[in-house]
Amino acid sequence: MTHTVYIPGDAAAVALGADRVAAAVKQEAEKRGIKIKLVRNGSRGLHWLEPLLEVGTPNGRIAYGPVQVKDVASLFDANFVTGGKHALSLGLIEELPYLKKQQRLTFQRIGITDPVSLDDYIAHDGYRGLKNALGMTGADIVKHVTDSGLRGRGGAAFPTGIKWNTVLNTPSEQKYIICNADEGDSGTFSDRMVMEGDPFVLIEGMTIAGIAVGATQGYIYLRVEYPHAHKALNAALQKAYAAGYLGGNILGSGKKFDLEVRLGAGAYICGEETSLMESLEGKRGLVRFKPPLPAISGLFGKPTIVNNVISLASVPIILDKGGEFYRDYGMGRSRGTLPLQLAGNIKYPGLVEIAFGMTLRELLYDYGGGSASGRPIKAVQVGGPLGAYMPESQFDTPLDYEAFAAIWAVLGHGGVVAFDDTVDMADMARYSMEFCKIESCGKCTPCRIGSTRGVEVITDIIEGRDLAKNVPLLRDLCNTLLNGSLCALGGMTPYPVLSALNHFPEDFGIAGQADAA
Amino acid sequence: MRESGAIDTIVQDIIASLKDLPGALLPILHGIQDKLGYIPAETVPAIAKALNLSRAEVHGVISFYHYFRETPPGKTTVHLCRAESCQAKGAKALEAHVKNKLGIDYHETTADGAFSLEPVYCLGLCSVSPSMQIGEELYGHSSAELFDSIINAEEASA
């Protein structure tokens, strides 16, 4: 009998030794004459348990973790291939509370299937959305997306249906679908997990988008820092083409959609949609003035949908189960689920997909288990390097775009980075400015010069020079960046800087100020 | 070091195979850097000519992107993540240790050409911070001890 063993090929698991564990399991099985089928699945997102090994049994999949090479022989001794007891046994994976309490829509297959097996994808409800879409008009497809309430999961939270509708209604002989896979925000890894763990879901989402608005060419603009995702996407693209899910005549419908992966080159600014298009056109990634909107004049001057990975990967289930199914999750104007990413100084870091509305505190403590160091969590940065630092007094904020905006914070991509009380928030503020300085495209003055000047002013403050003059100067500079920058890089760098200053003034050597933000 | 004639042939092949793509410049630059490890200044005129761009435009693109380099890298490149999640788990101490151990700062190469050091703003391994990449290999839960053990093994095998 052949036993199926799952060991993630996800980069986070690989970074903790999953490839070596997989090689050891293979070798040990051969040595003992035990037949196994080894599947390199995606990660379930319980990253403190990686490398997490699973075996299929008649009762479900049994997990063991974290497994190192030295544990492999004893796992075989314990007959783990049939689910035998071992010190690293975790029981049925699906019953672990961290996983069981989640509401996985976009991540429904990730960690379960073989990411580059088209058969596996289809056996787990893949391509049902596309099949539905092929029988609909473009306007009907867009209506499902609009009804779902899906908003861009990349940061600005713009309603996806409105963007699609604009492209649908802009006549042009050529239109494009771009997937912004330049996820460069610290604390975020959900795009990477999707592309490595279920690349077909992104391909299907983009194909549906193309059919909806009449775009025949798509590009996945992928950051060069994700080589594992690059391999998985290309392997999946090849299979989708071979089976007729991409190309000139999709599933015999007469509809055409071609898709290609393009690599960025390490510029954070190319996650901004207009810079991204400049980069795809082969230029420096300088921000464009808007208008015109990319939906009207985008890549090569043609109407273009630019959505990020999670937004596009959420489309197949919406077209499979209907816009209303998706809309029934969430709160207020934040509909559906958000894959939240727990990182930094946290005991149980990982991926938690759940409907909008849970509080930050529940996420940090019920899922995250508090800090990894055991010290108090002092600050949490949500929404990437341009997101605000939130103090303990704001931990009861629900995870909802509007609730975050109301306290001058950003939910963005759902990345959550926790810091314990050893962090120096003035240092973190300086780092934010330095990041802006390093990554500024240079097109607008507030961002280009303001960030350089900002590093100098914060350094002066940290070194205690003329605080009465320099603190107001920093606020004034932030105001200029906030209101005068062309794009979100300069326009949002004040969020981490001012939130640090407002919530943690003692770290800057000054007494607290009443006016938050 | 490759002869400049060999470089010419490699670069011409890459240009010929990619120049008809829409927005071909980045794919061409990636192709050259993948093959040679960097983008030699003497290849710029040929790229510019093939794409009907000025040499300044091509140079402007190469210098805009952090990933492209105009000088050969060391035998092994060490990428340290400097982003917030890694900082929350001790990346700064690791950074100080690595710079001290290699005796170089970011964007520099050791005198013996063995190692180059580059910062990276997020490898997407935030949940296993701090993270680093040494050559092609990724490492989570990085520490000074882990770094030393890898580097010492590389040096022993060199």
XYZ file of C-alpha atoms in Angstrom:
675
model
C 0.000 0.000 0.000
C 1.194 3.500 -0.832
C 0.976 6.113 1.894
C 0.539 9.779 1.003
C 2.859 12.103 2.911
C 2.556 15.886 2.662
C 5.498 18.209 3.301
C 5.042 21.880 2.351
C 7.113 23.352 -0.445
C 6.120 26.839 0.735
C 9.115 29.165 1.104
C 8.523 29.712 4.842
C 8.582 25.961 5.458
C 11.600 25.613 3.178
C 13.372 28.372 5.132
C 12.941 26.164 8.209
C 14.324 23.054 6.513
C 11.333 21.452 4.714
C 13.413 20.436 1.685
C 15.898 18.592 3.888
C 13.067 16.906 5.790
C 11.439 15.842 2.520
C 14.712 14.336 1.289
C 15.203 12.512 4.582
C 11.653 11.103 4.532
C 12.133 9.824 0.989
C 15.452 8.220 1.844
C 14.192 6.627 5.050
C 11.112 5.240 3.280
C 13.280 3.651 0.605
C 15.599 2.194 3.207
C 12.677 0.594 5.032
C 10.888 -0.494 1.863
C 7.814 1.596 2.660
C 5.992 2.955 -0.384
C 5.103 6.622 -0.067
C 3.745 9.266 -2.378
C 5.325 12.550 -1.341
C 3.258 15.679 -2.052
C 4.839 19.104 -1.650
C 1.682 20.955 -0.650
C 1.340 24.648 0.180
C 1.470 25.756 3.797
C -1.604 25.673 6.035
C -0.226 28.869 7.530
C 0.474 27.574 11.049
C 4.013 28.735 10.679
C 5.265 28.024 14.178
C 4.664 24.334 13.364
C 6.630 24.351 10.108
C 7.957 22.135 8.681
C 4.547 20.541 9.253
C 4.307 16.996 7.973
C 0.945 15.334 7.291
C -0.166 11.851 6.334
C -3.448 10.810 4.788
C -5.446 8.271 6.857
C -9.007 6.959 6.465
C -10.038 9.335 9.296
C -8.422 12.423 7.802
C -4.979 13.957 7.667
C -2.792 13.569 10.760
C -0.117 16.198 11.367
C 3.319 16.200 12.973
C 5.414 19.252 13.624
C 7.675 21.026 13.688
C 9.702 18.218 12.111
C 13.468 18.350 11.688
C 15.694 15.847 9.889
C 16.730 14.290 13.214
C 13.082 13.377 13.925
C 12.522 11.433 10.703
C 13.803 8.005 11.796
C 11.749 8.074 15.003
C 8.658 9.082 13.030
C 9.062 5.951 10.938
C 9.674 3.927 14.110
C 6.328 5.252 15.365
C 4.730 4.180 12.070
C 3.619 7.732 11.321
C 2.657 6.741 7.762
C -0.522 5.259 9.255
C -0.920 8.082 11.770
C 1.020 6.464 14.646
C 1.600 8.302 17.928
C 4.793 10.334 18.271
C 6.022 13.176 20.480
C 5.411 15.548 17.561
C 1.843 14.304 16.897
C -0.702 17.068 16.562
C -3.685 14.864 15.741
C -6.137 15.650 12.977
C -4.895 18.840 11.316
C -8.358 20.185 10.565
C -9.266 19.953 14.260
C -6.508 22.313 15.436
C -8.357 25.370 16.810
C -6.104 27.825 14.922
C -7.357 26.324 11.673
C -10.808 25.201 12.681
C -11.974 28.668 13.767
C -11.034 30.244 10.432
C -13.345 30.943 7.482
C -11.256 30.007 4.488
C -12.651 31.066 1.130
C -9.637 32.329 -0.818
C -7.342 29.916 1.024
C -9.729 26.956 0.882
C -7.283 24.665 -0.948
C -3.970 26.003 0.308
C -2.036 23.437 2.279
C -4.407 20.735 1.126
C -3.710 20.245 -2.572
C -0.628 19.760 -4.694
C -0.240 23.354 -5.922
C 0.853 22.487 -9.451
C -1.560 19.613 -10.062
C -4.419 20.710 -12.302
C -6.279 17.476 -11.516
C -6.042 18.213 -7.814
C -7.267 21.757 -8.405
C -10.301 20.567 -10.334
C -11.031 17.798 -7.806
C -11.199 20.503 -5.123
C -13.786 22.690 -6.893
C -11.282 24.560 -9.071
C -12.383 26.134 -12.371
C -16.072 25.999 -11.416
C -16.128 29.811 -11.362
C -14.640 30.022 -14.855
C -17.138 27.509 -16.209
C -19.992 29.613 -14.843
C -18.419 32.783 -16.205
C -18.127 31.342 -19.709
C -21.928 31.069 -19.812
C -22.524 34.677 -18.753
C -22.286 38.114 -20.335
C -19.457 40.386 -19.236
C -21.931 42.633 -17.452
C -23.317 39.667 -15.471
C -19.841 38.616 -14.350
C -19.063 42.168 -13.263
C -22.397 42.297 -11.437
C -21.458 39.243 -9.347
C -18.168 40.898 -8.408
C -19.972 44.159 -7.577
C -22.634 42.331 -5.540
C -19.966 40.464 -3.585
C -18.764 43.778 -2.136
C -15.162 42.770 -2.900
C -12.749 45.652 -2.409
C -9.126 45.736 -3.485
C -7.099 43.776 -0.960
C -3.942 45.650 -1.861
C -4.317 48.698 0.348
C -6.606 51.365 -1.049
C -9.688 49.111 -0.669
C -11.329 50.410 -3.858
C -14.460 48.467 -4.899
C -13.351 45.871 -7.452
C -16.666 45.798 -9.326
C -16.532 49.536 -10.071
C -13.034 49.228 -11.509
C -14.057 46.275 -13.684
C -17.169 48.080 -14.843
C -15.129 51.051 -16.035
C -12.890 48.806 -18.119
C -15.915 46.883 -19.429
C -17.512 50.115 -20.630
C -14.393 51.665 -22.158
C -14.273 50.640 -25.824
C -10.853 49.530 -27.072
C -9.451 46.928 -29.458
C -7.026 45.850 -26.716
C -7.461 45.695 -22.935
C -5.236 44.242 -20.228
C -5.531 42.489 -16.881
C -2.590 43.048 -14.564
C -2.063 41.195 -11.343
C -0.040 43.328 -8.966
C 2.061 40.605 -7.369
C 4.626 43.050 -6.058
C 3.623 42.514 -2.427
C 6.509 44.304 -0.750
C 4.974 45.179 2.575
C 6.781 43.886 5.597
C 4.556 41.550 7.564
C 2.629 40.381 4.518
C 3.011 37.036 2.869
C -0.503 36.047 1.809
C 0.181 36.735 -1.892
C 3.265 34.577 -1.758
C 1.331 31.768 -0.085
C -1.390 31.914 -2.743
C 1.036 31.905 -5.654
C 3.094 29.073 -4.169
C 0.202 27.154 -2.629
C -2.587 27.509 -5.212
C -1.362 29.259 -8.368
C -4.346 28.064 -10.406
C -6.753 30.133 -8.296
C -4.957 33.303 -9.365
C -4.820 32.167 -12.995
C -8.552 31.363 -12.885
C -9.380 34.743 -11.310
C -7.443 36.595 -13.998
C -9.030 34.549 -16.769
C -12.489 35.403 -15.427
C -11.504 39.082 -15.310
C -10.327 38.925 -18.912
C -13.531 37.301 -20.110
C -15.633 39.762 -18.113
C -14.177 42.923 -19.631
C -12.921 41.641 -22.985
C -9.212 41.703 -22.185
C -7.179 39.082 -24.030
C -3.794 39.598 -22.408
C -2.823 39.384 -18.759
C 0.413 39.969 -16.909
C 1.379 38.867 -13.436
C 3.924 41.444 -12.284
C 5.826 39.411 -9.711
C 8.471 40.676 -7.313
C 11.891 39.157 -7.880
C 12.162 38.315 -4.174
C 9.682 35.439 -4.672
C 11.543 32.819 -6.760
C 9.436 29.935 -5.405
C 6.247 31.679 -6.504
C 7.805 32.290 -9.922
C 8.431 28.570 -10.395
C 4.975 27.550 -9.190
C 3.214 30.103 -11.407
C 5.118 29.097 -14.503
C 4.483 25.393 -13.866
C 0.760 26.079 -13.399
C 0.579 28.340 -16.472
C 2.061 25.615 -18.628
C -0.542 23.112 -17.414
C -3.421 25.546 -17.837
C -2.341 26.181 -21.441
C -1.909 22.478 -22.169
C -5.408 21.696 -20.901
C -7.094 24.561 -22.770
C -7.823 26.769 -19.753
C -5.701 29.526 -21.321
C -4.968 30.452 -24.920
C -6.954 31.093 -28.059
C -10.067 29.019 -27.397
C -10.731 28.595 -23.668
C -12.577 25.307 -23.079
C -13.941 25.512 -26.614
C -15.789 28.783 -25.910
C -14.048 30.743 -28.643
C -12.826 33.165 -25.927
C -9.159 34.079 -25.791
C -6.911 34.912 -22.845
C -3.125 34.801 -22.676
C -1.167 35.156 -19.465
C 2.492 35.794 -18.729
C 4.603 36.347 -15.612
C 6.912 39.370 -15.617
C 9.553 39.917 -12.961
C 10.105 43.206 -11.173
C 13.552 44.162 -9.991
C 13.415 45.057 -6.332
C 11.647 48.422 -6.351
C 8.960 48.847 -3.681
C 7.372 51.695 -5.633
C 6.438 49.285 -8.422
C 3.658 48.015 -6.158
C 1.971 51.354 -6.910
C -0.220 50.651 -9.925
C 0.993 53.403 -12.238
C 4.675 52.742 -11.429
C 4.000 49.081 -12.044
C 2.686 49.812 -15.528
C 5.711 51.983 -16.323
C 7.915 49.111 -15.206
C 5.981 46.598 -17.334
C 6.483 48.925 -20.278
C 10.223 48.630 -19.688
C 10.845 51.967 -18.024
C 11.885 53.289 -14.637
C 8.994 52.795 -12.245
C 8.022 56.444 -11.967
C 4.543 57.245 -10.682
C 2.090 58.624 -13.251
C -0.289 61.493 -12.662
C -3.931 60.429 -12.352
C -6.200 61.013 -14.231
C -6.340 59.320 -16.591
C -7.228 56.275 -14.529
C -5.590 52.991 -15.561
C -9.108 51.644 -16.157
C -9.374 54.124 -19.042
C -5.761 54.543 -20.128
C -3.425 52.049 -18.495
C -0.774 49.693 -19.818
C 0.476 50.881 -23.244
C -2.328 53.475 -23.056
C -5.102 50.841 -23.095
C -7.890 50.174 -20.563
C -6.383 48.048 -17.808
C -7.559 46.308 -14.675
C -4.878 46.325 -11.994
C -5.787 44.162 -8.995
C -3.631 42.489 -6.425
C -3.243 38.751 -5.872
C -5.781 38.302 -3.088
C -8.452 40.326 -4.906
C -8.100 38.251 -8.082
C -7.808 34.980 -6.153
C -11.121 35.803 -4.437
C -12.944 35.980 -7.768
C -13.252 32.236 -8.563
C -15.281 31.474 -5.437
C -17.513 34.506 -6.087
C -18.274 33.215 -9.593
C -18.675 29.679 -8.235
C -21.041 30.463 -5.376
C -22.386 33.870 -6.356
C -21.805 37.429 -5.207
C -24.306 37.125 -2.378
C -22.566 34.123 -0.839
C -19.382 36.147 -0.508
C -21.144 39.313 0.659
C -22.729 37.439 3.568
C -19.356 37.390 5.330
C -17.999 40.524 6.960
C -19.231 43.732 8.566
C -20.329 47.180 7.376
C -18.796 47.973 4.007
C -16.015 45.427 4.482
C -17.455 42.282 2.928
C -16.111 38.770 2.622
C -12.955 37.532 4.292
C -9.480 38.957 4.732
C -6.392 36.757 4.946
C -4.641 38.291 7.957
C -0.949 37.768 8.436
C 0.504 37.590 11.923
C 4.213 38.291 12.182
C 6.910 40.008 14.184
C 7.216 39.275 17.886
C 4.292 36.873 18.157
C 4.076 33.415 19.677
C 1.956 31.753 16.976
C 2.658 33.618 13.726
C 0.806 32.636 10.588
C -2.065 33.128 8.212
C -5.601 33.583 9.497
C -8.381 33.987 6.939
C -11.547 35.190 8.568
C -14.514 37.468 7.883
C -13.977 41.160 8.616
C -15.038 42.265 12.077
C -12.868 40.416 14.595
C -10.884 42.749 16.848
C -7.150 43.218 16.620
C -6.873 42.003 20.231
C -8.582 38.691 19.414
C -6.201 38.211 16.522
C -3.108 39.028 18.597
C -4.007 36.967 21.651
C -6.565 34.290 20.681
C -4.695 33.362 17.511
C -1.246 34.853 18.061
C -0.913 33.862 21.716
C 0.696 37.198 22.642
C 4.338 38.047 22.133
C 6.980 35.417 21.406
C 9.273 36.919 24.038
C 6.599 36.751 26.748
C 6.927 40.502 27.314
C 3.991 42.904 26.838
C 3.097 43.826 23.254
C 3.840 47.535 23.056
C 2.941 48.416 19.476
C 1.482 46.741 16.423
C 1.998 47.961 12.890
C -0.902 47.016 10.657
C -1.012 47.350 6.881
C 2.666 47.308 5.952
C 5.518 49.810 6.272
C 3.164 52.723 5.514
C 0.643 51.629 8.147
C 0.174 53.277 11.537
C 1.664 51.914 14.768
C -1.195 51.099 17.101
C -0.791 51.179 20.901
C -2.487 48.785 23.319
C -5.367 51.239 23.829
C -6.440 50.644 20.203
C -6.324 46.844 20.216
C -10.115 46.579 20.498
C -10.595 48.112 17.051
C -12.486 45.710 14.774
C -10.675 44.594 11.635
C -12.740 46.667 9.217
C -11.552 49.282 6.707
C -13.772 52.051 8.067
C -13.063 51.368 11.757
C -9.339 51.598 11.054
C -9.694 54.759 8.970
C -11.681 56.360 11.827
C -8.658 56.169 14.143
C -6.190 57.201 11.434
C -4.887 53.679 10.933
C -4.739 51.419 7.890
C -5.918 47.835 7.508
C -4.427 47.606 4.012
C -3.265 44.187 3.032
C -3.959 42.703 6.487
C -0.342 42.392 7.589
C 0.095 42.618 11.367
C 3.560 43.045 12.910
C 3.841 42.953 16.698
C 6.615 44.518 18.770
C 7.265 43.911 22.458
C 8.203 46.627 24.959
C 11.892 46.567 24.033
C 11.137 48.437 20.792
C 12.222 52.061 20.460
C 9.449 53.781 18.530
C 11.559 56.810 17.612
C 13.942 54.408 15.897
C 11.033 52.783 14.062
C 9.814 56.225 12.926
C 13.258 57.002 11.573
C 13.324 53.660 9.790
C 9.981 54.486 8.109
C 11.395 57.736 6.778
C 14.580 55.995 5.687
C 12.508 53.384 3.854
C 10.672 56.177 2.018
C 14.011 57.764 1.156
C 15.421 54.505 -0.223
C 12.285 53.589 -2.149
C 11.093 56.979 -3.422
C 10.792 57.031 -7.214
C 11.927 60.659 -7.111
C 9.210 62.116 -9.296
C 7.649 64.423 -6.710
C 9.536 66.766 -4.419
C 7.708 66.156 -1.122
C 8.594 62.466 -1.182
C 12.058 62.739 -2.734
C 13.407 65.568 -0.597
C 10.960 65.345 2.287
C 12.022 61.823 3.191
C 15.719 62.736 3.221
C 15.017 65.788 5.351
C 12.715 63.665 7.505
C 15.523 61.258 8.398
C 17.695 64.228 9.399
C 15.004 65.816 11.557
C 14.120 62.567 13.369
C 17.825 61.949 13.963
C 18.102 65.424 15.504
C 15.112 64.648 17.736
C 16.540 61.266 18.780
C 19.807 62.939 19.658
C 17.923 65.548 21.687
C 18.789 68.584 19.561
C 16.406 71.554 19.827
C 13.192 69.599 20.373
C 11.044 72.733 20.649
C 11.925 73.536 17.051
C 12.388 70.092 15.532
C 9.215 68.349 16.713
C 6.909 70.959 15.096
C 9.183 70.879 12.055
C 8.705 67.115 11.757
C 4.932 67.531 11.998
C 5.021 70.247 9.345
C 7.117 68.070 7.059
C 4.720 65.151 7.529
C 1.850 67.439 6.632
C 3.588 68.355 3.371
C 4.264 64.702 2.564
C 0.694 63.760 3.414
C -0.936 66.405 1.245
C 1.648 67.093 -1.434
C 2.889 63.676 -2.563
C 1.836 62.125 -5.850
C 1.236 58.641 -4.472
C 0.839 56.634 -1.302
C 4.566 56.163 -0.644
C 5.126 59.803 0.305
C 1.481 60.291 1.175
C 1.408 57.544 3.792
C 4.886 57.580 5.317
C 3.486 60.088 7.862
C 1.202 57.315 9.190
C 3.938 55.269 10.882
C 5.959 58.384 11.736
C 3.177 60.460 13.301
C 1.471 57.506 14.991
C 4.793 56.662 16.674
C 5.206 60.285 17.712
C 1.633 60.653 18.954
C 1.257 57.365 20.788
C 4.792 56.962 22.105
C 6.125 60.524 22.650
C 8.328 59.371 25.545
C 10.474 57.429 23.050
C 11.203 60.746 21.300
C 12.184 62.369 24.580
C 9.083 64.546 24.747
C 5.976 64.705 26.931
C 2.689 63.464 25.473
C 0.516 65.697 23.334
C -3.254 65.667 23.548
C -3.915 65.869 19.809
C -3.635 62.361 18.428
C -2.988 62.488 14.686
C 36.022 36.443 -16.070
C 34.525 35.896 -19.478
C 36.169 37.308 -22.611
C 34.340 40.332 -23.960
C 33.709 38.456 -27.216
C 31.889 35.743 -25.271
C 29.863 38.371 -23.409
C 28.870 39.944 -26.739
C 27.544 36.627 -28.018
C 25.597 35.899 -24.826
C 24.074 39.364 -24.765
C 23.192 39.344 -28.475
C 21.421 35.992 -28.047
C 19.409 37.268 -25.085
C 18.470 40.470 -26.908
C 17.458 38.594 -30.043
C 15.216 36.187 -28.142
C 13.410 38.851 -26.077
C 13.421 42.139 -27.973
C 10.016 41.632 -29.581
C 8.180 41.292 -26.258
C 6.100 44.343 -25.354
C 8.134 46.218 -22.717
C 11.200 44.081 -23.404
C 13.819 46.019 -21.435
C 13.322 44.442 -18.005
C 13.201 40.882 -19.351
C 16.427 41.555 -21.286
C 18.166 42.992 -18.222
C 17.034 40.017 -16.150
C 18.302 37.677 -18.851
C 21.724 39.292 -18.862
C 22.041 39.445 -15.077
C 20.893 35.817 -14.731
C 23.638 34.741 -17.107
C 26.509 37.063 -16.143
C 25.664 37.993 -12.550
C 25.579 41.694 -13.439
C 24.960 44.034 -16.358
C 28.318 45.152 -17.757
C 28.446 48.788 -18.896
C 29.696 47.706 -22.324
C 26.413 45.871 -22.989
C 24.323 49.053 -22.699
C 24.887 50.345 -26.290
C 23.739 47.037 -27.808
C 20.583 46.960 -25.640
C 19.826 50.602 -26.464
C 20.253 50.012 -30.178
C 18.029 46.943 -30.244
C 15.180 48.692 -28.417
C 15.603 52.057 -30.101
C 16.335 53.757 -26.787
C 19.098 56.141 -25.761
C 21.961 54.743 -23.703
C 20.944 57.140 -20.932
C 17.475 55.621 -20.839
C 18.870 52.112 -20.474
C 21.325 53.221 -17.821
C 18.496 55.057 -16.067
C 16.494 51.861 -15.838
C 19.434 49.767 -14.618
C 20.251 52.249 -11.875
C 16.611 52.738 -10.813
C 16.035 49.133 -9.739
C 17.790 47.835 -6.624
C 18.111 44.325 -8.021
C 20.166 45.196 -11.092
C 23.876 45.608 -10.562
C 26.617 47.064 -12.731
C 29.540 45.329 -11.019
C 30.147 41.588 -10.586
C 28.854 40.180 -7.291
C 30.898 38.046 -4.920
C 30.733 34.263 -5.228
C 27.882 34.168 -2.693
C 25.447 36.998 -2.061
C 24.006 37.385 1.428
C 20.631 39.130 1.597
C 19.524 40.298 5.026
C 15.937 41.372 5.550
C 15.772 44.806 7.157
C 11.981 45.150 7.273
C 9.844 45.670 10.366
C 8.867 42.104 11.163
C 12.490 40.995 11.104
C 13.465 44.034 13.181
C 10.879 42.984 15.762
C 12.764 39.684 16.095
C 16.332 40.951 16.312
C 17.379 41.700 12.714
C 19.473 44.677 13.816
C 21.739 42.584 15.999
C 22.070 40.028 13.208
C 22.890 42.809 10.746
C 25.648 44.158 13.009
C 27.078 40.669 13.445
C 27.086 39.908 9.704
C 28.712 43.219 8.768
C 31.346 42.658 11.402
C 31.961 39.036 10.434
C 32.299 39.789 6.706
C 34.032 43.127 7.325
C 31.844 44.911 4.767
C 28.796 47.154 4.647
C 25.723 46.807 2.451
C 26.338 46.912 -1.323
C 29.965 45.841 -0.797
C 31.926 42.707 -1.663
C 34.666 41.128 0.457
C 38.213 41.694 -0.791
C 38.599 37.999 -1.660
C 35.417 38.138 -3.760
C 33.741 35.455 -1.647
C 30.715 37.379 -0.336
C 28.543 40.332 -1.291
C 26.113 41.820 1.208
C 22.754 43.315 0.193
C 19.755 44.457 2.216
C 16.354 43.154 1.188
C 13.029 44.724 2.090
C 11.029 41.640 2.739
C 11.468 38.071 1.570
C 7.850 37.334 2.537
C 9.126 35.157 5.391
C 7.834 37.488 8.099
C 6.228 34.660 10.055
C 9.637 33.052 10.575
C 11.570 36.287 11.228
C 14.333 37.215 11.145
C 15.028 35.901 7.671
C 17.942 35.924 5.295
C 18.976 34.475 1.969
C 22.475 33.110 1.374
C 23.010 32.305 -2.280
C 19.783 30.613 -3.346
C 18.950 29.259 0.119
C 16.358 30.830 2.417
C 16.666 30.791 6.196
C 14.072 31.586 8.844
C 14.623 32.086 12.594
C 18.068 33.413 11.704
C 20.694 34.179 14.292
C 24.372 35.020 14.511
C 25.099 31.346 15.269
C 23.111 30.121 12.264
C 24.851 32.629 10.000
C 28.301 31.585 11.247
C 27.606 27.897 10.809
C 26.480 28.388 7.199
C 29.333 30.701 6.285
C 31.936 28.484 7.919
C 30.602 25.501 5.970
C 30.737 27.502 2.719
C 34.294 28.576 3.409
C 35.335 25.030 4.247
C 33.914 23.769 0.946
C 35.403 26.617 -1.096
